[in-house]
C-alpha cells in the first residue's frame, strides 16, 4: 500500500515518519489529559464521542501521562509547535498527542481519526472492523494563520443544522475560519433588534430567478429566512468548540437593496420604493454617506459585534456602483467639503468612517479589494478576489491580505465540463487548479510576504438552492484549498493528494457529504417549500 493511502491525512502534515506496527483500540480505552483545562477536556470529549458512535466503545477521560494502549494528551515544552501545531506518536502500546494549546490537541485528534479505518466517521456503530491505526510519528503546524471557507446565505438561506455541518467539515480539514456572508441585495439574514424591518421586510423577496441569468425567468414564489440572535449565538458557540472563528460580513455601501427595501431613507431618495433583489448581479441602489446612514451602520455593527467575538469584522465594500452618487447634489457637495476628487475617494471616505468605528471597538475591518480604490483605510485588511493584485498592493502598503482569487478559490465555478453539470455561475476551476494555487506571490519581498496571512474558498449561492448542491460544489475543492493553507509548499503533490483523497471520500460518505463524485449526486433543486416566514 502506498504511504499516501496508508497515511491518508488531509491536509498533508509537515512531517510524517512511517514506523512499523499498528496500534489497536482496546475494548476499554482511556483518554488521559495533562490537566483540568476545560478546552482540552472539550477536545477529548469530541474525540471520545466520535469513537463511541462508530466503535461502540466509550473511552474513559481522566488525567495522567501514560497508560496501557491509552490515548495521551501531553503538554509540549517550549514554543516549538506554535498555537495550532501538534505532534502525534502512534506506537503499538500508546498514542500520544503533544501540543501547547487546546487547538493543537484538536488538530492532532483530527489527524489521529484519519489514521483509523474510514468507518470511524460513521454516525452509528460499525461491527466487524479492526480498529487499528498504523504506527508513525507526525510533527505538524500550519503554513498560514488564516485558513477560511465562506458561505453566502443572502442569495439562498440555509438552516442552522447545515451551518453546523459546514463548520464540522471546516474543522475536520484544519481550516479555522468560517466567513458568513449574512447580507445581500437578495436578502438580509441576521436579526437586528434596533431595526426590525431588516428582517420583517429585508429578509423576504417576492421570487427567485430560475435557470440561467440570461433566461430572465422567475419562480413566482416568495422566499425568505433569517437567523435569530439566539441562533447566531448557538452557531458561534458551536464553532468555538471546534476552534473555528466565525467572521460576519455586513455588506456596505453596495449590495444593500435589502436594507433600502426596509429603510429607503438611507439611499438616494426616501420616497423611492426599492424591492429586495430578485435578479442576480449588481444594482445602482446603494447606501448614501449621510450621518443617518453612519448612525444606522454603527448601531447594526454594535449588535453584530456583541454576537461575534471574532477579531475581524467584514464590511464587504465590493461592486459599489457610483451612478447615484454622481447624480446626487448631496454627494457632490460632500466631496467638495471633504476635498475628495472623485466618487472612488467618496467610497474610501465611507469605508474609513466605518473602519474608525470598528477600530474604536477593538476590532479589525476586512474588505474586498475594491476598498483599495481611492486610498486604503488605515487599519483595513484586504480580501483579494479580483485576481492577486489587490493582495499584492495591500502587502506592499504593509496591510495584511487574505488571498481568494476567483480562478482558484471561487467554488461556484464549474468543476467539470458544463454540459455534464447542474447549472452554475460559469468559470472553470477543477480541483487540480485549486490545489495548485500558491497564495504568496513571488513578487513580494520577505517582509511584504509576511502580510499574506492566508487563503480562503468562496461560495456564492445564486445557483445553489440546497445544502446538497452547496456540498457538491464545495467538496473536494475546499479540501484542496485546506491543504494549500496548511501544508508546506514543498510537501504538496497533486498525485499524492488525489491518492489520499480517494481514501478520504469514504470518510465523507460516512459523514453524508454530497461531494462532487459522491454516489448520491442529486438534489440540486429545492428540497423544502420556499419559506415565507423565518423558517
Short mmCIF file of C-alpha atoms in Angstrom, two decimals:
data_model
loop_
_atom_site.label_atom_id
_atom_site.label_comp_id
_atom_site.label_asym_id
_atom_site.label_seq_id
_atom_site.Cartn_x
_atom_site.Cartn_y
_atom_site.Cartn_z
CA UNK A 1 0.00 0.00 0.00
CA UNK A 2 1.34 3.44 -0.92
CA UNK A 3 2.16 5.62 2.06
CA UNK A 4 -0.35 8.22 0.85
CA UNK A 5 -3.16 5.63 1.08
CA UNK A 6 -1.98 4.12 4.37
CA UNK A 7 -1.44 7.53 5.98
CA UNK A 8 -4.26 9.38 4.27
CA UNK A 9 -4.20 12.52 6.41
CA UNK A 10 -5.70 15.67 4.90
CA UNK A 11 -4.25 18.23 4.83
CA UNK A 12 -0.84 16.59 4.50
CA UNK A 13 1.30 17.00 7.63
CA UNK A 14 4.53 18.98 7.59
CA UNK A 15 6.40 15.83 8.68
CA UNK A 16 5.26 12.20 8.78
CA UNK A 17 7.66 9.36 9.56
CA UNK A 18 6.32 5.88 8.85
CA UNK A 19 7.03 3.31 11.56
CA UNK A 20 6.40 -0.46 11.73
CA UNK A 21 3.44 -1.96 13.55
CA UNK A 22 -0.08 -0.88 14.43
CA UNK A 23 -1.99 0.41 17.41
CA UNK A 24 -5.26 -1.42 18.10
CA UNK A 25 -8.04 0.29 20.03
CA UNK A 26 -8.70 -1.75 23.20
CA UNK A 27 -12.18 -2.72 24.40
CA UNK A 28 -11.78 -0.16 27.18
CA UNK A 29 -9.81 2.86 26.03
CA UNK A 30 -8.58 5.71 28.23
CA UNK A 31 -8.00 9.29 27.08
CA UNK A 32 -5.57 10.83 29.56
CA UNK A 33 -5.21 14.59 29.91
CA UNK A 34 -2.35 16.68 31.37
CA UNK A 35 -4.63 18.93 33.45
CA UNK A 36 -8.22 20.01 34.02
CA UNK A 37 -8.24 22.69 31.27
CA UNK A 38 -11.86 22.87 30.07
CA UNK A 39 -10.95 23.40 26.40
CA UNK A 40 -8.58 20.42 26.33
CA UNK A 41 -11.27 18.33 28.04
CA UNK A 42 -13.71 19.54 25.37
CA UNK A 43 -11.37 18.25 22.63
CA UNK A 44 -11.10 14.89 24.43
CA UNK A 45 -14.89 14.82 24.67
CA UNK A 46 -15.32 15.34 20.91
CA UNK A 47 -12.77 12.58 20.18
CA UNK A 48 -14.47 10.24 22.68
CA UNK A 49 -17.90 10.96 21.21
CA UNK A 50 -16.77 10.04 17.69
CA UNK A 51 -15.05 6.85 18.84
CA UNK A 52 -18.15 5.89 20.83
CA UNK A 53 -20.52 6.49 17.90
CA UNK A 54 -18.54 4.41 15.42
CA UNK A 55 -16.95 1.68 17.56
CA UNK A 56 -19.44 1.32 20.40
CA UNK A 57 -16.51 1.58 22.84
CA UNK A 58 -16.87 4.52 25.20
CA UNK A 59 -13.49 5.99 26.19
CA UNK A 60 -12.91 6.99 29.80
CA UNK A 61 -11.48 10.50 30.17
CA UNK A 62 -9.08 11.05 33.06
CA UNK A 63 -5.71 12.58 33.95
CA UNK A 64 -2.32 11.01 33.56
CA UNK A 65 0.83 10.71 31.47
CA UNK A 66 0.76 7.07 30.38
CA UNK A 67 -1.48 4.04 30.31
CA UNK A 68 -1.77 0.70 28.54
CA UNK A 69 -2.97 1.41 24.99
CA UNK A 70 -4.16 4.83 26.19
CA UNK A 71 -4.56 7.95 24.11
CA UNK A 72 -2.48 10.52 25.96
CA UNK A 73 -2.63 14.31 25.59
CA UNK A 74 0.73 15.78 26.66
CA UNK A 75 1.66 19.43 27.04
CA UNK A 76 4.60 20.48 24.86
CA UNK A 77 7.54 22.25 26.43
CA UNK A 78 8.59 25.48 24.75
CA UNK A 79 7.14 27.29 21.74
CA UNK A 80 8.31 24.76 19.13
CA UNK A 81 4.86 23.69 17.91
CA UNK A 82 3.10 27.06 17.98
CA UNK A 83 -0.54 27.78 18.82
CA UNK A 84 -2.01 25.37 16.25
CA UNK A 85 0.78 22.82 15.98
CA UNK A 86 0.94 19.30 17.42
CA UNK A 87 2.95 16.13 17.33
CA UNK A 88 1.36 12.70 17.13
CA UNK A 89 3.17 9.50 18.06
CA UNK A 90 1.43 6.19 17.38
CA UNK A 91 3.05 3.03 18.83
CA UNK A 92 1.52 -0.40 19.47
CA UNK A 93 1.38 0.46 23.19
CA UNK A 94 0.13 4.06 23.26
CA UNK A 95 -0.90 7.10 21.25
CA UNK A 96 0.49 10.47 22.35
CA UNK A 97 -0.72 13.84 21.07
CA UNK A 98 1.55 16.68 22.18
CA UNK A 99 0.53 20.32 21.84
CA UNK A 100 0.96 23.67 23.53
CA UNK A 101 -2.60 24.90 23.20
CA UNK A 102 -6.08 23.32 23.01
CA UNK A 103 -6.40 23.92 19.26
CA UNK A 104 -3.19 21.94 18.71
CA UNK A 105 -4.75 18.97 20.52
CA UNK A 106 -7.86 19.40 18.35
CA UNK A 107 -5.86 19.23 15.11
CA UNK A 108 -3.86 16.29 16.44
CA UNK A 109 -7.14 14.49 17.14
CA UNK A 110 -8.31 15.14 13.56
CA UNK A 111 -5.14 13.53 12.22
CA UNK A 112 -5.48 10.59 14.60
CA UNK A 113 -9.05 9.87 13.48
CA UNK A 114 -7.82 9.84 9.87
CA UNK A 115 -5.34 7.06 10.71
CA UNK A 116 -8.17 4.72 11.74
CA UNK A 117 -10.37 2.99 9.13
CA UNK A 118 -12.83 5.32 7.35
CA UNK A 119 -15.68 3.72 9.34
CA UNK A 120 -14.51 5.72 12.38
CA UNK A 121 -16.55 8.60 10.92
CA UNK A 122 -19.75 6.55 10.94
CA UNK A 123 -22.73 8.10 12.77
CA UNK A 124 -23.62 4.63 14.14
CA UNK A 125 -21.77 1.53 15.36
CA UNK A 126 -19.93 -0.46 12.68
CA UNK A 127 -19.20 -4.09 13.60
CA UNK A 128 -16.55 -6.45 12.29
CA UNK A 129 -13.88 -3.73 11.93
CA UNK A 130 -10.32 -3.95 13.18
CA UNK A 131 -9.95 -0.55 14.82
CA UNK A 132 -6.24 -0.24 14.11
CA UNK A 133 -4.04 2.74 13.22
CA UNK A 134 -0.60 2.42 11.55
CA UNK A 135 2.34 3.46 13.70
CA UNK A 136 4.04 6.73 12.82
CA UNK A 137 5.39 10.00 14.10
CA UNK A 138 3.81 13.26 12.90
CA UNK A 139 5.06 16.76 13.59
CA UNK A 140 2.75 19.36 12.15
CA UNK A 141 1.77 23.01 12.13
CA UNK A 142 0.04 25.26 9.58
CA UNK A 143 1.73 27.34 6.93
CA UNK A 144 -0.78 30.23 7.22
CA UNK A 145 -2.64 31.56 10.25
CA UNK A 146 -5.87 32.29 8.31
CA UNK A 147 -7.47 29.29 6.59
CA UNK A 148 -11.03 30.11 5.64
CA UNK A 149 -14.19 28.96 3.93
CA UNK A 150 -17.00 31.37 3.05
CA UNK A 151 -20.74 30.86 2.57
CA UNK A 152 -23.23 33.29 1.05
CA UNK A 153 -26.63 32.87 2.75
CA UNK A 154 -28.08 36.02 1.15
CA UNK A 155 -28.94 34.53 -2.24
CA UNK A 156 -30.09 31.27 -0.66
CA UNK A 157 -30.76 30.68 3.03
CA UNK A 158 -29.55 27.53 4.78
CA UNK A 159 -30.77 26.14 8.11
CA UNK A 160 -28.68 26.14 11.29
CA UNK A 161 -28.30 22.34 11.07
CA UNK A 162 -26.48 22.72 7.75
CA UNK A 163 -24.34 25.63 9.00
CA UNK A 164 -23.15 23.37 11.85
CA UNK A 165 -22.34 20.56 9.41
CA UNK A 166 -20.42 23.07 7.27
CA UNK A 167 -18.42 24.11 10.35
CA UNK A 168 -17.72 20.44 11.20
CA UNK A 169 -16.20 19.96 7.75
CA UNK A 170 -14.20 23.18 8.01
CA UNK A 171 -12.75 21.92 11.30
CA UNK A 172 -12.10 18.38 10.06
CA UNK A 173 -9.84 19.82 7.35
CA UNK A 174 -7.97 22.04 9.83
CA UNK A 175 -9.39 25.28 8.50
CA UNK A 176 -10.03 27.80 11.25
CA UNK A 177 -12.37 30.47 9.84
CA UNK A 178 -15.99 30.49 8.67
CA UNK A 179 -16.77 33.70 6.74
CA UNK A 180 -20.56 34.10 6.98
CA UNK A 181 -21.90 36.40 4.23
CA UNK A 182 -25.10 37.47 6.01
CA UNK A 183 -26.46 40.38 3.98
CA UNK A 184 -27.08 40.85 0.27
CA UNK A 185 -29.32 42.62 -2.25
CA UNK A 186 -31.48 39.49 -2.27
CA UNK A 187 -31.89 39.07 1.48
CA UNK A 188 -30.89 40.32 4.93
CA UNK A 189 -30.32 37.24 7.10
CA UNK A 190 -29.46 38.42 10.64
CA UNK A 191 -31.87 39.71 13.29
CA UNK A 192 -31.04 43.27 14.42
CA UNK A 193 -33.18 44.24 17.42
CA UNK A 194 -32.97 48.01 16.86
CA UNK A 195 -34.07 47.73 13.20
CA UNK A 196 -36.78 45.05 13.00
CA UNK A 197 -37.72 45.92 9.41
CA UNK A 198 -34.37 44.49 8.24
CA UNK A 199 -35.82 41.02 8.79
CA UNK A 200 -39.55 41.84 8.55
CA UNK A 201 -39.02 43.30 5.06
CA UNK A 202 -35.39 42.81 4.08
CA UNK A 203 -35.28 39.02 4.60
CA UNK A 204 -38.13 38.34 2.14
CA UNK A 205 -38.09 38.55 -1.65
CA UNK A 206 -41.13 38.03 -3.84
CA UNK A 207 -39.48 35.47 -6.15
CA UNK A 208 -36.22 33.92 -7.28
CA UNK A 209 -34.54 33.58 -10.67
CA UNK A 210 -34.97 30.24 -12.41
CA UNK A 211 -32.42 28.72 -14.73
CA UNK A 212 -29.64 30.77 -16.23
CA UNK A 213 -29.36 34.52 -15.71
CA UNK A 214 -29.92 35.20 -19.42
CA UNK A 215 -33.22 33.25 -19.39
CA UNK A 216 -34.71 36.03 -17.21
CA UNK A 217 -37.27 33.61 -15.73
CA UNK A 218 -38.61 33.59 -12.17
CA UNK A 219 -40.34 31.01 -10.00
CA UNK A 220 -43.07 33.36 -8.69
CA UNK A 221 -42.65 32.01 -5.12
CA UNK A 222 -41.96 34.19 -2.07
CA UNK A 223 -38.62 33.29 -0.49
CA UNK A 224 -37.14 34.26 2.86
CA UNK A 225 -35.37 33.30 6.03
CA UNK A 226 -33.08 34.75 8.67
CA UNK A 227 -31.14 33.75 11.76
CA UNK A 228 -32.32 34.95 15.15
CA UNK A 229 -29.71 36.33 17.51
CA UNK A 230 -30.08 33.19 19.64
CA UNK A 231 -29.35 31.03 16.58
CA UNK A 232 -26.28 33.16 15.80
CA UNK A 233 -25.02 32.67 19.35
CA UNK A 234 -25.63 28.93 19.06
CA UNK A 235 -23.60 28.73 15.83
CA UNK A 236 -20.74 30.86 17.21
CA UNK A 237 -20.53 28.70 20.35
CA UNK A 238 -20.62 25.51 18.28
CA UNK A 239 -17.81 26.82 16.06
CA UNK A 240 -15.71 27.88 19.07
CA UNK A 241 -15.78 24.32 20.42
CA UNK A 242 -14.15 23.26 17.12
CA UNK A 243 -11.67 26.17 17.05
CA UNK A 244 -13.41 27.84 14.13
CA UNK A 245 -13.75 31.63 14.23
CA UNK A 246 -16.95 32.93 12.64
CA UNK A 247 -16.44 36.22 10.79
CA UNK A 248 -19.68 38.06 9.94
CA UNK A 249 -19.98 40.06 6.74
CA UNK A 250 -22.33 43.05 6.65
CA UNK A 251 -22.21 44.42 3.08
CA UNK A 252 -21.82 48.17 2.52
CA UNK A 253 -22.22 50.58 0.77
CA UNK A 254 -23.28 48.42 -2.23
CA UNK A 255 -25.18 45.12 -2.27
CA UNK A 256 -27.68 46.84 0.03
CA UNK A 257 -31.08 46.63 -1.68
CA UNK A 258 -32.49 44.57 1.19
CA UNK A 259 -31.53 47.42 3.58
CA UNK A 260 -33.08 50.04 1.30
CA UNK A 261 -36.28 47.99 0.93
CA UNK A 262 -36.66 48.29 4.70
CA UNK A 263 -35.19 51.78 5.23
CA UNK A 264 -35.28 53.74 1.92
CA UNK A 265 -34.20 56.96 3.68
CA UNK A 266 -30.64 55.53 3.78
CA UNK A 267 -30.39 55.67 -0.03
CA UNK A 268 -30.84 58.14 -2.86
CA UNK A 269 -34.46 59.06 -2.12
CA UNK A 270 -36.58 58.40 1.00
CA UNK A 271 -39.69 58.16 -1.20
CA UNK A 272 -38.23 55.56 -3.56
CA UNK A 273 -39.67 52.05 -3.32
CA UNK A 274 -36.70 49.67 -3.53
CA UNK A 275 -37.63 45.98 -3.70
CA UNK A 276 -35.49 43.24 -2.15
CA UNK A 277 -33.47 41.99 -5.13
CA UNK A 278 -34.91 39.13 -7.18
CA UNK A 279 -32.36 39.22 -10.00
CA UNK A 280 -28.71 38.26 -9.56
CA UNK A 281 -25.99 40.83 -10.26
CA UNK A 282 -25.08 44.39 -9.23
CA UNK A 283 -27.58 47.22 -8.68
CA UNK A 284 -27.35 51.02 -8.71
CA UNK A 285 -29.24 51.37 -5.41
CA UNK A 286 -26.58 51.87 -2.73
CA UNK A 287 -26.28 53.42 0.72
CA UNK A 288 -25.62 57.18 0.86
CA UNK A 289 -22.87 58.65 3.07
CA UNK A 290 -25.26 60.67 5.26
CA UNK A 291 -24.88 60.93 9.01
CA UNK A 292 -28.13 58.97 9.42
CA UNK A 293 -26.57 56.10 7.44
CA UNK A 294 -23.46 56.06 9.61
CA UNK A 295 -25.63 56.05 12.75
CA UNK A 296 -27.62 53.14 11.34
CA UNK A 297 -24.49 51.16 10.41
CA UNK A 298 -22.85 51.81 13.78
CA UNK A 299 -25.99 50.57 15.55
CA UNK A 300 -26.09 47.45 13.35
CA UNK A 301 -22.38 46.75 13.79
CA UNK A 302 -22.69 47.24 17.57
CA UNK A 303 -25.27 44.43 17.70
CA UNK A 304 -23.20 42.31 15.30
CA UNK A 305 -20.04 42.71 17.37
CA UNK A 306 -21.93 41.71 20.51
CA UNK A 307 -22.83 38.41 18.78
CA UNK A 308 -19.48 37.68 17.13
CA UNK A 309 -16.33 37.81 19.30
CA UNK A 310 -14.06 37.48 16.24
CA UNK A 311 -11.18 39.92 15.89
CA UNK A 312 -12.24 40.57 12.29
CA UNK A 313 -15.47 42.16 11.02
CA UNK A 314 -16.03 42.02 7.24
CA UNK A 315 -17.78 45.01 5.65
CA UNK A 316 -17.87 43.95 2.00
CA UNK A 317 -17.04 47.10 0.05
CA UNK A 318 -17.15 45.40 -3.35
CA UNK A 319 -19.08 46.21 -6.51
CA UNK A 320 -20.47 49.57 -5.40
CA UNK A 321 -21.82 51.47 -8.44
CA UNK A 322 -21.23 55.22 -8.25
CA UNK A 323 -24.09 56.31 -10.57
CA UNK A 324 -26.45 57.58 -7.85
CA UNK A 325 -23.61 59.35 -6.02
CA UNK A 326 -22.62 61.11 -9.28
CA UNK A 327 -26.22 62.30 -9.75
CA UNK A 328 -26.63 63.47 -6.13
CA UNK A 329 -26.22 67.11 -5.14
CA UNK A 330 -25.65 65.97 -1.52
CA UNK A 331 -22.79 63.61 -2.54
CA UNK A 332 -21.14 66.17 -4.81
CA UNK A 333 -21.25 68.82 -2.06
CA UNK A 334 -19.86 66.34 0.48
CA UNK A 335 -16.98 65.56 -1.89
CA UNK A 336 -16.17 69.30 -2.19
CA UNK A 337 -16.39 69.79 1.56
CA UNK A 338 -14.10 66.80 2.28
CA UNK A 339 -11.69 67.54 -0.61
CA UNK A 340 -12.45 64.28 -2.42
CA UNK A 341 -11.52 64.24 -6.09
CA UNK A 342 -13.95 61.55 -7.30
CA UNK A 343 -16.56 59.01 -6.24
CA UNK A 344 -13.87 56.36 -5.57
CA UNK A 345 -12.47 58.66 -2.90
CA UNK A 346 -16.01 59.13 -1.59
CA UNK A 347 -16.24 55.36 -1.18
CA UNK A 348 -12.90 55.45 0.70
CA UNK A 349 -14.34 58.20 2.93
CA UNK A 350 -17.35 55.94 3.61
CA UNK A 351 -15.17 52.91 4.37
CA UNK A 352 -12.77 54.96 6.51
CA UNK A 353 -15.64 56.14 8.72
CA UNK A 354 -16.67 52.51 9.29
CA UNK A 355 -13.05 51.45 9.85
CA UNK A 356 -12.66 54.12 12.56
CA UNK A 357 -15.76 52.84 14.31
CA UNK A 358 -14.75 49.17 14.14
CA UNK A 359 -11.22 50.04 15.31
CA UNK A 360 -12.65 52.06 18.23
CA UNK A 361 -14.33 48.84 19.39
CA UNK A 362 -11.01 46.97 19.39
CA UNK A 363 -11.75 45.01 16.22
CA UNK A 364 -10.19 44.91 12.73
CA UNK A 365 -12.02 45.54 9.47
CA UNK A 366 -11.76 43.29 6.41
CA UNK A 367 -12.99 44.41 2.99
CA UNK A 368 -12.94 43.08 -0.57
CA UNK A 369 -10.13 44.51 -2.69
CA UNK A 370 -12.27 47.40 -4.03
CA UNK A 371 -11.56 49.15 -0.72
CA UNK A 372 -8.11 49.91 -2.20
CA UNK A 373 -9.68 52.26 -4.77
CA UNK A 374 -9.39 55.87 -3.67
CA UNK A 375 -6.93 55.04 -0.88
CA UNK A 376 -6.80 52.26 1.70
CA UNK A 377 -8.25 52.82 5.15
CA UNK A 378 -5.56 52.91 7.89
CA UNK A 379 -6.35 49.62 9.65
CA UNK A 380 -8.00 47.63 6.89
CA UNK A 381 -7.24 44.05 5.87
CA UNK A 382 -7.79 43.32 2.18
CA UNK A 383 -9.50 40.19 0.85
CA UNK A 384 -8.17 39.87 -2.70
CA UNK A 385 -10.76 38.34 -5.07
CA UNK A 386 -10.28 40.03 -8.47
CA UNK A 387 -7.01 38.18 -9.02
CA UNK A 388 -3.97 38.63 -6.79
CA UNK A 389 -3.23 42.31 -7.50
CA UNK A 390 -5.27 43.57 -4.53
CA UNK A 391 -3.36 41.35 -2.11
CA UNK A 392 -0.02 42.40 -3.58
CA UNK A 393 -0.94 46.10 -3.35
CA UNK A 394 -2.09 45.69 0.27
CA UNK A 395 1.07 43.82 1.30
CA UNK A 396 3.27 46.48 -0.32
CA UNK A 397 1.39 49.07 1.78
CA UNK A 398 2.10 46.93 4.88
CA UNK A 399 -1.51 45.82 5.25
CA UNK A 400 -2.46 42.20 5.85
CA UNK A 401 -4.16 40.39 2.98
CA UNK A 402 -6.18 37.20 2.57
CA UNK A 403 -5.97 35.63 -0.88
CA UNK A 404 -9.22 34.49 -2.54
CA UNK A 405 -8.63 34.96 -6.30
CA UNK A 406 -11.57 33.81 -8.38
CA UNK A 407 -9.85 31.44 -10.77
CA UNK A 408 -8.50 29.29 -7.89
CA UNK A 409 -10.78 29.96 -4.93
CA UNK A 410 -14.31 30.53 -6.28
CA UNK A 411 -16.20 27.31 -5.65
CA UNK A 412 -19.28 28.46 -7.58
CA UNK A 413 -17.34 27.84 -10.81
CA UNK A 414 -17.87 24.66 -12.80
CA UNK A 415 -15.52 21.85 -11.80
CA UNK A 416 -16.12 19.67 -14.89
CA UNK A 417 -17.49 20.10 -18.40
CA UNK A 418 -20.53 22.39 -18.02
CA UNK A 419 -22.57 20.16 -20.33
CA UNK A 420 -22.34 17.37 -17.75
CA UNK A 421 -23.08 19.54 -14.70
CA UNK A 422 -26.06 21.14 -12.99
CA UNK A 423 -26.28 24.88 -13.54
CA UNK A 424 -23.52 27.10 -12.10
CA UNK A 425 -22.49 30.72 -12.50
CA UNK A 426 -19.73 29.99 -15.04
CA UNK A 427 -15.95 29.78 -14.98
CA UNK A 428 -13.98 26.55 -14.71
CA UNK A 429 -11.98 25.60 -11.61
CA UNK A 430 -11.20 21.86 -11.32
CA UNK A 431 -9.79 20.51 -8.06
CA UNK A 432 -6.29 20.37 -9.57
CA UNK A 433 -6.38 24.13 -10.20
CA UNK A 434 -7.45 24.92 -6.64
CA UNK A 435 -4.74 22.59 -5.34
CA UNK A 436 -2.08 24.26 -7.48
CA UNK A 437 -2.64 27.72 -6.03
CA UNK A 438 0.32 29.45 -4.38
CA UNK A 439 -1.00 32.25 -2.11
CA UNK A 440 2.26 34.16 -1.56
CA UNK A 441 3.22 35.98 -4.78
CA UNK A 442 6.89 35.75 -5.76
CA UNK A 443 6.95 39.50 -6.47
CA UNK A 444 6.84 40.29 -2.73
CA UNK A 445 9.92 40.80 -0.56
CA UNK A 446 10.19 38.55 2.54
CA UNK A 447 8.91 41.42 4.73
CA UNK A 448 5.98 42.10 2.42
CA UNK A 449 5.21 38.36 2.16
CA UNK A 450 4.55 38.25 5.92
CA UNK A 451 1.40 40.29 5.23
CA UNK A 452 -0.16 37.42 3.22
CA UNK A 453 -1.87 35.85 6.21
CA UNK A 454 -3.87 33.14 4.45
CA UNK A 455 -6.24 31.78 1.85
CA UNK A 456 -9.99 31.22 1.60
CA UNK A 457 -12.50 29.41 -0.61
CA UNK A 458 -15.57 31.49 -1.53
CA UNK A 459 -19.05 30.03 -2.06
CA UNK A 460 -21.62 32.29 -3.75
CA UNK A 461 -25.02 30.64 -3.85
CA UNK A 462 -27.00 32.26 -6.68
CA UNK A 463 -27.39 28.81 -8.27
CA UNK A 464 -27.06 26.69 -5.10
CA UNK A 465 -30.59 26.25 -3.84
CA UNK A 466 -29.99 23.33 -1.48
CA UNK A 467 -27.44 22.14 1.07
CA UNK A 468 -26.76 19.15 -1.19
CA UNK A 469 -25.77 21.40 -4.06
CA UNK A 470 -23.52 23.51 -1.81
CA UNK A 471 -21.72 20.32 -0.74
CA UNK A 472 -21.41 19.18 -4.36
CA UNK A 473 -19.70 22.44 -5.32
CA UNK A 474 -17.54 22.86 -2.21
CA UNK A 475 -16.01 19.45 -1.58
CA UNK A 476 -13.42 18.26 -2.51
CA UNK A 477 -12.17 21.63 -3.84
CA UNK A 478 -12.27 23.14 -0.33
CA UNK A 479 -10.10 20.25 0.87
CA UNK A 480 -7.54 21.16 -1.80
CA UNK A 481 -7.57 24.76 -0.51
CA UNK A 482 -7.29 23.50 3.08
CA UNK A 483 -4.06 21.77 2.08
CA UNK A 484 -2.88 24.94 0.30
CA UNK A 485 -3.38 26.82 3.58
CA UNK A 486 -1.88 24.23 5.91
CA UNK A 487 0.84 22.21 4.19
CA UNK A 488 4.38 23.49 3.48
CA UNK A 489 4.83 24.38 -0.18
CA UNK A 490 7.49 21.71 -0.74
CA UNK A 491 5.26 18.97 0.75
CA UNK A 492 2.44 19.49 -1.75
CA UNK A 493 1.99 16.94 -4.51
CA UNK A 494 -1.17 16.62 -6.57
CA UNK A 495 -0.80 12.87 -7.25
CA UNK A 496 -0.25 12.16 -3.57
CA UNK A 497 -3.22 14.41 -2.70
CA UNK A 498 -5.53 12.55 -5.07
CA UNK A 499 -4.48 9.18 -3.60
CA UNK A 500 -5.23 10.39 -0.06
CA UNK A 501 -8.46 11.96 -1.29
CA UNK A 502 -9.63 8.60 -2.67
CA UNK A 503 -9.43 7.19 0.88
CA UNK A 504 -10.91 10.36 2.35
CA UNK A 505 -14.01 10.17 0.15
CA UNK A 506 -15.04 7.03 2.07
CA UNK A 507 -14.97 9.15 5.25
CA UNK A 508 -17.10 11.81 3.56
CA UNK A 509 -19.59 9.05 2.60
CA UNK A 510 -19.96 8.16 6.29
CA UNK A 511 -20.39 11.87 7.08
CA UNK A 512 -23.17 12.01 4.44
CA UNK A 513 -21.44 14.68 2.36
CA UNK A 514 -22.73 15.06 -1.20
CA UNK A 515 -19.29 15.87 -2.64
CA UNK A 516 -18.50 16.01 -6.36
CA UNK A 517 -18.22 12.37 -7.44
CA UNK A 518 -20.20 11.05 -4.46
CA UNK A 519 -22.63 8.16 -5.01
CA UNK A 520 -25.58 10.42 -4.07
CA UNK A 521 -25.09 13.33 -6.51
CA UNK A 522 -28.57 14.78 -6.82
CA UNK A 523 -30.93 17.20 -5.09
CA UNK A 524 -29.86 20.37 -6.82
CA UNK A 525 -33.33 21.96 -6.59
CA UNK A 526 -35.38 22.96 -3.55
CA UNK A 527 -35.85 20.18 -1.02
CA UNK A 528 -38.41 22.01 1.08
CA UNK A 529 -41.13 24.58 0.29
CA UNK A 530 -39.70 28.07 -0.15
CA UNK A 531 -40.21 29.50 3.34
CA UNK A 532 -42.28 32.65 3.73
CA UNK A 533 -41.52 33.25 7.40
CA UNK A 534 -38.36 32.78 9.47
CA UNK A 535 -38.27 29.09 8.58
#
